[in-house]
Short mmCIF file of C-alpha atoms and ligand atoms in Angstrom, two decimals:
data_model
loop_
_atom_site.label_atom_id
_atom_site.label_comp_id
_atom_site.label_asym_id
_atom_site.label_seq_id
_atom_site.Cartn_x
_atom_site.Cartn_y
_atom_site.Cartn_z
CA MET A 1 8.35 -19.91 8.38
CA THR A 2 11.67 -18.13 8.27
CA THR A 3 13.10 -19.56 5.05
CA ALA A 4 11.80 -19.63 1.50
CA ALA A 5 12.32 -23.40 1.38
CA GLU A 6 10.15 -23.92 4.49
CA LEU A 7 7.44 -21.68 3.09
CA ARG A 8 7.36 -23.47 -0.28
CA GLU A 9 7.16 -26.87 1.40
CA ALA A 10 4.44 -25.87 3.87
CA SER A 11 2.27 -24.09 1.31
CA ALA A 12 2.60 -26.97 -1.17
CA ARG A 13 1.44 -29.36 1.59
CA LEU A 14 -1.60 -27.22 2.46
CA LEU A 15 -2.56 -26.80 -1.21
CA GLN A 16 -2.31 -30.56 -1.72
CA GLU A 17 -4.49 -31.18 1.35
CA THR A 18 -7.34 -29.20 -0.27
CA GLU A 19 -7.59 -32.04 -2.86
CA LEU A 20 -8.81 -29.42 -5.39
CA THR A 21 -7.67 -29.57 -9.03
CA LEU A 22 -6.94 -25.85 -9.09
CA PRO A 23 -6.70 -24.45 -5.55
CA SER A 24 -5.75 -20.83 -4.90
CA LEU A 25 -3.17 -19.17 -2.71
CA GLY A 26 -3.49 -15.58 -1.48
CA LEU A 27 -0.38 -13.67 -0.37
CA VAL A 28 -0.55 -10.65 1.96
CA PRO A 29 2.85 -8.90 2.00
CA THR A 30 3.43 -6.66 5.04
CA MET A 31 6.20 -5.06 7.03
CA GLY A 32 4.54 -5.96 10.34
CA ALA A 33 3.32 -3.43 12.97
CA LEU A 34 -0.06 -4.66 11.86
CA HIS A 35 -3.37 -2.87 12.44
CA ALA A 36 -6.96 -3.21 11.29
CA GLY A 37 -5.97 -2.09 7.78
CA HIS A 38 -3.75 -5.16 7.43
CA ALA A 39 -6.49 -7.29 8.96
CA GLY A 40 -8.66 -6.04 6.08
CA LEU A 41 -6.10 -7.40 3.58
CA ALA A 42 -5.86 -10.76 5.36
CA THR A 43 -9.64 -11.05 5.64
CA ALA A 44 -10.08 -10.32 1.92
CA ALA A 45 -7.42 -12.94 1.11
CA ARG A 46 -9.07 -15.47 3.45
CA ALA A 47 -12.48 -14.98 1.84
CA ALA A 48 -11.21 -15.68 -1.69
CA ASN A 49 -8.47 -18.32 -1.34
CA ASP A 50 -7.91 -21.88 -0.16
CA VAL A 51 -4.53 -21.13 1.42
CA VAL A 52 -3.47 -17.74 2.81
CA VAL A 53 0.13 -16.70 3.42
CA ALA A 54 1.17 -13.41 5.02
CA SER A 55 4.72 -12.13 4.97
CA ILE A 56 6.34 -9.89 7.57
CA PHE A 57 9.59 -8.34 6.47
CA VAL A 58 10.89 -4.85 7.21
CA ASN A 59 12.60 -4.27 3.89
CA PRO A 60 15.80 -2.25 4.30
CA LEU A 61 15.86 -1.40 0.57
CA GLN A 62 12.79 0.83 0.78
CA PHE A 63 13.99 3.06 3.65
CA GLY A 64 15.92 6.23 2.86
CA GLU A 65 17.48 6.76 6.26
CA GLN A 66 19.01 4.06 8.46
CA ALA A 67 17.37 5.77 11.46
CA ASP A 68 13.87 5.31 9.95
CA LEU A 69 14.60 1.63 9.39
CA GLU A 70 15.75 1.21 12.98
CA ARG A 71 12.75 3.16 14.35
CA TYR A 72 10.23 1.07 12.42
CA PRO A 73 8.11 -0.77 15.04
CA ARG A 74 8.68 -4.54 15.32
CA THR A 75 5.72 -6.27 16.99
CA LEU A 76 6.02 -9.88 15.83
CA ASP A 77 4.01 -11.56 18.64
CA ALA A 78 1.04 -9.19 18.28
CA ASP A 79 1.26 -9.49 14.47
CA LEU A 80 1.11 -13.29 14.61
CA GLU A 81 -1.87 -13.08 16.97
CA LEU A 82 -3.77 -10.76 14.59
CA LEU A 83 -2.96 -12.84 11.50
CA GLY A 84 -4.12 -15.97 13.36
CA GLN A 85 -7.42 -14.26 14.19
CA CYS A 86 -7.86 -13.43 10.48
CA GLY A 87 -7.43 -17.10 9.57
CA VAL A 88 -4.03 -16.79 7.88
CA ASP A 89 -2.52 -20.27 7.42
CA LEU A 90 1.19 -19.47 7.18
CA VAL A 91 3.39 -16.53 8.06
CA PHE A 92 6.68 -15.98 6.29
CA ALA A 93 8.97 -13.84 8.47
CA PRO A 94 12.47 -14.10 6.95
CA SER A 95 15.64 -12.40 8.16
CA ALA A 96 17.42 -9.85 5.97
CA ALA A 97 20.11 -12.49 5.33
CA GLU A 98 17.46 -14.91 4.03
CA MET A 99 15.95 -12.30 1.70
CA TYR A 100 19.27 -10.84 0.56
CA PRO A 101 21.84 -13.64 0.97
CA GLY A 102 24.40 -11.79 -1.13
CA GLY A 103 24.00 -8.57 0.86
CA GLU A 104 22.67 -5.52 -1.02
CA PRO A 105 21.22 -6.86 -4.28
CA GLN A 106 23.07 -5.55 -7.32
CA VAL A 107 20.20 -6.30 -9.69
CA ARG A 108 16.97 -4.53 -8.77
CA ILE A 109 13.65 -3.53 -10.21
CA ARG A 110 13.71 0.02 -11.57
CA SER A 111 10.33 1.58 -11.07
CA GLY A 112 10.61 4.11 -13.93
CA PRO A 113 8.85 7.43 -14.47
CA LEU A 114 5.67 6.48 -12.57
CA ALA A 115 7.81 6.58 -9.43
CA ASP A 116 9.33 10.01 -10.01
CA LYS A 117 6.27 11.93 -8.84
CA LEU A 118 4.14 12.22 -5.69
CA GLU A 119 5.60 9.88 -3.02
CA GLY A 120 8.57 9.02 -5.23
CA ALA A 121 9.61 12.68 -5.39
CA ALA A 122 9.66 12.84 -1.59
CA ARG A 123 11.33 9.44 -1.10
CA PRO A 124 14.01 8.82 -3.75
CA GLY A 125 14.76 5.11 -4.24
CA HIS A 126 11.80 4.01 -2.11
CA PHE A 127 9.77 2.49 -4.93
CA ASP A 128 12.75 0.66 -6.49
CA GLY A 129 13.34 -0.98 -3.10
CA MET A 130 9.64 -1.72 -2.62
CA LEU A 131 9.23 -3.29 -6.07
CA THR A 132 12.41 -5.33 -5.65
CA VAL A 133 11.17 -6.94 -2.45
CA VAL A 134 7.64 -7.42 -3.80
CA ALA A 135 9.09 -9.17 -6.87
CA LYS A 136 11.09 -11.45 -4.57
CA LEU A 137 8.13 -12.19 -2.30
CA LEU A 138 5.94 -12.99 -5.31
CA HIS A 139 8.60 -15.39 -6.59
CA VAL A 140 9.05 -17.07 -3.22
CA ALA A 141 5.31 -17.52 -2.59
CA GLN A 142 4.33 -18.43 -6.21
CA PRO A 143 2.50 -21.76 -5.88
CA PRO A 144 3.04 -24.26 -8.69
CA GLY A 145 -0.27 -25.63 -10.02
CA ALA A 146 -2.45 -23.13 -8.15
CA ARG A 147 -4.08 -19.77 -8.76
CA PHE A 148 -2.08 -16.96 -7.18
CA ARG A 149 -3.38 -13.65 -5.85
CA ALA A 150 -1.58 -10.94 -3.87
CA TYR A 151 -3.29 -8.29 -1.74
CA PHE A 152 -2.26 -4.66 -1.29
CA GLY A 153 -4.00 -1.67 0.32
CA GLN A 154 -5.51 1.08 -1.83
CA LYS A 155 -4.23 3.55 0.76
CA ASP A 156 -0.77 3.30 -0.81
CA ALA A 157 -2.18 4.24 -4.20
CA GLN A 158 1.11 4.83 -6.01
CA GLN A 159 2.56 1.59 -4.63
CA LEU A 160 -0.46 -0.31 -5.93
CA VAL A 161 -0.24 1.33 -9.39
CA LEU A 162 3.47 0.45 -9.59
CA ILE A 163 2.96 -3.16 -8.49
CA ARG A 164 0.20 -3.61 -11.10
CA ARG A 165 2.50 -2.08 -13.69
CA MET A 166 5.45 -4.34 -12.75
CA VAL A 167 3.26 -7.44 -12.83
CA GLY A 168 1.85 -6.46 -16.24
CA ASP A 169 5.10 -5.25 -17.77
CA LEU A 170 7.12 -8.26 -16.60
CA ASN A 171 4.43 -10.99 -16.94
CA PHE A 172 4.26 -12.09 -13.31
CA PRO A 173 1.61 -14.87 -13.13
CA VAL A 174 -0.32 -13.31 -10.24
CA GLU A 175 -3.59 -11.39 -9.84
CA ILE A 176 -3.12 -8.17 -7.86
CA VAL A 177 -6.07 -7.30 -5.63
CA GLY A 178 -6.45 -3.77 -4.25
CA VAL A 179 -8.25 -3.64 -0.90
CA PRO A 180 -10.15 -0.50 0.21
CA THR A 181 -8.61 1.74 2.86
CA VAL A 182 -9.71 1.09 6.42
CA ARG A 183 -10.46 4.26 8.43
CA ALA A 184 -10.73 4.96 12.14
CA SER A 185 -14.17 6.15 13.32
CA ASP A 186 -12.94 9.78 13.05
CA GLY A 187 -12.12 9.22 9.35
CA LEU A 188 -8.30 9.06 9.54
CA ALA A 189 -6.89 6.34 7.28
CA LEU A 190 -5.23 3.65 9.41
CA SER A 191 -1.45 3.73 9.29
CA SER A 192 1.32 2.46 11.55
CA ARG A 193 2.48 6.12 11.65
CA ASN A 194 -0.72 7.35 13.36
CA GLN A 195 0.65 6.15 16.72
CA PHE A 196 3.29 8.91 16.52
CA LEU A 197 0.67 11.71 16.40
CA SER A 198 -0.10 13.66 19.59
CA GLY A 199 -3.78 14.20 20.47
CA ALA A 200 -3.74 17.71 18.99
CA GLU A 201 -1.90 16.54 15.86
CA ARG A 202 -4.40 13.76 15.31
CA LYS A 203 -7.25 16.29 15.48
CA ALA A 204 -5.45 18.52 12.97
CA ALA A 205 -4.75 15.53 10.69
CA LEU A 206 -8.48 15.00 10.23
CA VAL A 207 -8.43 17.85 7.71
CA LEU A 208 -6.94 15.33 5.24
CA PRO A 209 -9.93 12.95 5.09
CA ARG A 210 -12.24 16.00 5.29
CA ALA A 211 -10.60 17.47 2.19
CA LEU A 212 -10.88 14.17 0.32
CA ARG A 213 -14.53 13.72 1.34
CA LEU A 214 -15.32 17.18 0.00
CA LEU A 215 -13.84 16.27 -3.40
CA GLU A 216 -15.56 12.88 -3.35
CA GLY A 217 -18.95 14.52 -2.70
CA ARG A 218 -18.46 17.06 -5.50
CA ALA A 219 -17.42 14.30 -7.93
CA ALA A 220 -20.44 12.18 -6.98
CA ARG A 221 -22.76 15.16 -7.61
CA HIS A 222 -20.93 15.94 -10.90
CA GLU A 223 -20.00 19.39 -9.65
CA ALA A 224 -16.77 21.21 -10.45
CA LEU A 225 -14.11 19.90 -8.06
CA ASP A 226 -12.72 23.38 -7.38
CA PRO A 227 -9.48 22.12 -5.76
CA ASP A 228 -8.46 25.69 -4.85
CA SER A 229 -11.21 25.87 -2.21
CA VAL A 230 -9.93 22.57 -0.77
CA LEU A 231 -6.38 23.94 -0.65
CA GLU A 232 -7.72 26.94 1.31
CA MET A 233 -9.36 24.59 3.80
CA LEU A 234 -6.08 22.68 4.23
CA ALA A 235 -4.10 25.89 4.67
CA SER A 236 -6.41 26.93 7.51
CA GLU A 237 -5.03 24.05 9.63
CA ARG A 238 -1.79 25.62 10.87
CA SER A 239 -0.02 22.47 12.07
CA VAL A 240 -0.59 20.68 8.76
CA SER A 241 2.09 21.30 6.15
CA LEU A 242 0.76 20.14 2.79
CA ASP A 243 3.18 18.36 0.48
CA TYR A 244 0.71 17.80 -2.37
CA LEU A 245 -2.94 17.53 -3.22
CA GLU A 246 -3.35 16.29 -6.78
CA ILE A 247 -6.22 15.01 -8.88
CA VAL A 248 -4.64 12.39 -11.11
CA ASP A 249 -5.41 9.74 -13.67
CA PRO A 250 -5.75 6.45 -11.71
CA GLU A 251 -3.36 4.55 -14.01
CA THR A 252 -0.80 7.07 -15.20
CA LEU A 253 -0.89 9.26 -12.07
CA GLU A 254 -0.69 12.27 -14.42
CA PRO A 255 -2.50 15.34 -13.04
CA LEU A 256 -5.84 15.96 -14.73
CA ALA A 257 -5.53 19.38 -16.28
CA PHE A 258 -9.17 19.68 -17.25
CA ASN A 259 -12.56 18.35 -16.20
CA CYS A 260 -12.02 19.15 -12.57
CA ARG A 261 -11.72 22.84 -11.84
CA HIS A 262 -14.66 24.82 -13.13
CA VAL A 263 -16.70 22.34 -15.17
CA PRO A 264 -18.97 19.51 -13.94
CA PHE A 265 -16.78 16.50 -13.11
CA THR A 266 -17.73 13.44 -15.16
CA GLY A 267 -14.62 11.26 -15.38
CA SER A 268 -12.74 8.91 -13.15
CA ALA A 269 -9.78 10.10 -11.10
CA LEU A 270 -7.85 9.68 -7.92
CA ALA A 271 -7.45 12.53 -5.43
CA VAL A 272 -4.13 11.97 -3.64
CA ILE A 273 -2.84 13.92 -0.69
CA ALA A 274 0.33 13.97 1.43
CA ALA A 275 1.07 16.23 4.37
CA ARG A 276 3.33 16.49 7.36
CA VAL A 277 1.53 16.81 10.68
CA GLY A 278 4.19 17.63 13.26
CA ALA A 279 6.97 15.17 12.45
CA VAL A 280 4.65 12.61 10.90
CA ARG A 281 4.15 12.33 7.15
CA LEU A 282 0.67 11.08 6.24
CA ILE A 283 -0.79 10.05 2.89
CA ASP A 284 -4.35 9.34 1.85
CA ASN A 285 -6.43 9.18 -1.32
CA VAL A 286 -9.93 8.71 -2.60
CA GLN A 287 -11.41 7.51 -5.87
CA LEU A 288 -13.43 10.17 -7.72
CA GLY A 289 -16.11 8.83 -10.03
CA PRO A 290 -16.39 5.16 -11.02
CA GLU A 291 -13.34 2.89 -10.55
O1 PAF B 301 3.09 -1.70 1.97
C1 PAF B 301 3.98 -2.29 2.60
O2 PAF B 301 3.81 -2.66 3.77
C2 PAF B 301 5.32 -2.57 1.92
O3 PAF B 301 5.66 -1.54 1.05
C3 PAF B 301 5.34 -3.93 1.20
C4 PAF B 301 4.37 -3.97 0.04
C5 PAF B 301 5.04 -5.04 2.18
C6 PAF B 301 6.75 -4.17 0.62
O4 PAF B 301 7.73 -4.15 1.61
#
């Protein structure tokens, strides 16, 4: 489907065909260039819903540089093939003119202070653009008379926190489902950016999941997290330039100032990391303690 009207009509038809009193629709928003991580989202949506819609839209509002937007891989045929294999019923792949018929939208979602830190500090305006398109996609896909769920990866932890916050703060009638990060067999979190790493860079990048695993193990054993020792490990990998490693509250994303350095860890937190490996910026995170 390339227009909102087509999508609404097709999804209403499929929901009606289920003949259920309260069917459910699962939405999987993506920007395409799909990999097994996205397949994880689609599979989770398929398992829990009667009708599954995926969207593919490279959202210009969430890119800082025009060059990044142009460089973003477009692989529509392969994406459709993968979504078909995952059992997705409908794909919504609108043009920019369909999503933003009046050109640059003048009214947007402002993501607020939660977006000033971590990824937001490195990518000004990114989260406002992301939330604006997610709000639009949720409105377009919202099924009347059906349960509505939308699926996002836990790998983009700050994005997920912000989407949950927008949906709660602005009363969007949708359940947001966070889907666990899919990793390659060497431990690297799947990302469409991994394809830009050279062999040597990929090897070096493995220090990121290693660092997170170390913290995860310490948290599980209720040991002090001792982040300084993890920072030393990261610094030993010369081609990795660390942007941040933070242990934060999973909802407020505020750094935990206590209960993690030199005392047994007992709480619940998120360890978030971002680093540049060569020219590629990678992010990852892991839950510490119970979710
Ligand atoms: O995570 C992504 O792929 C994008 O940020 C999203 C949620 C599809 C919005 O463009």
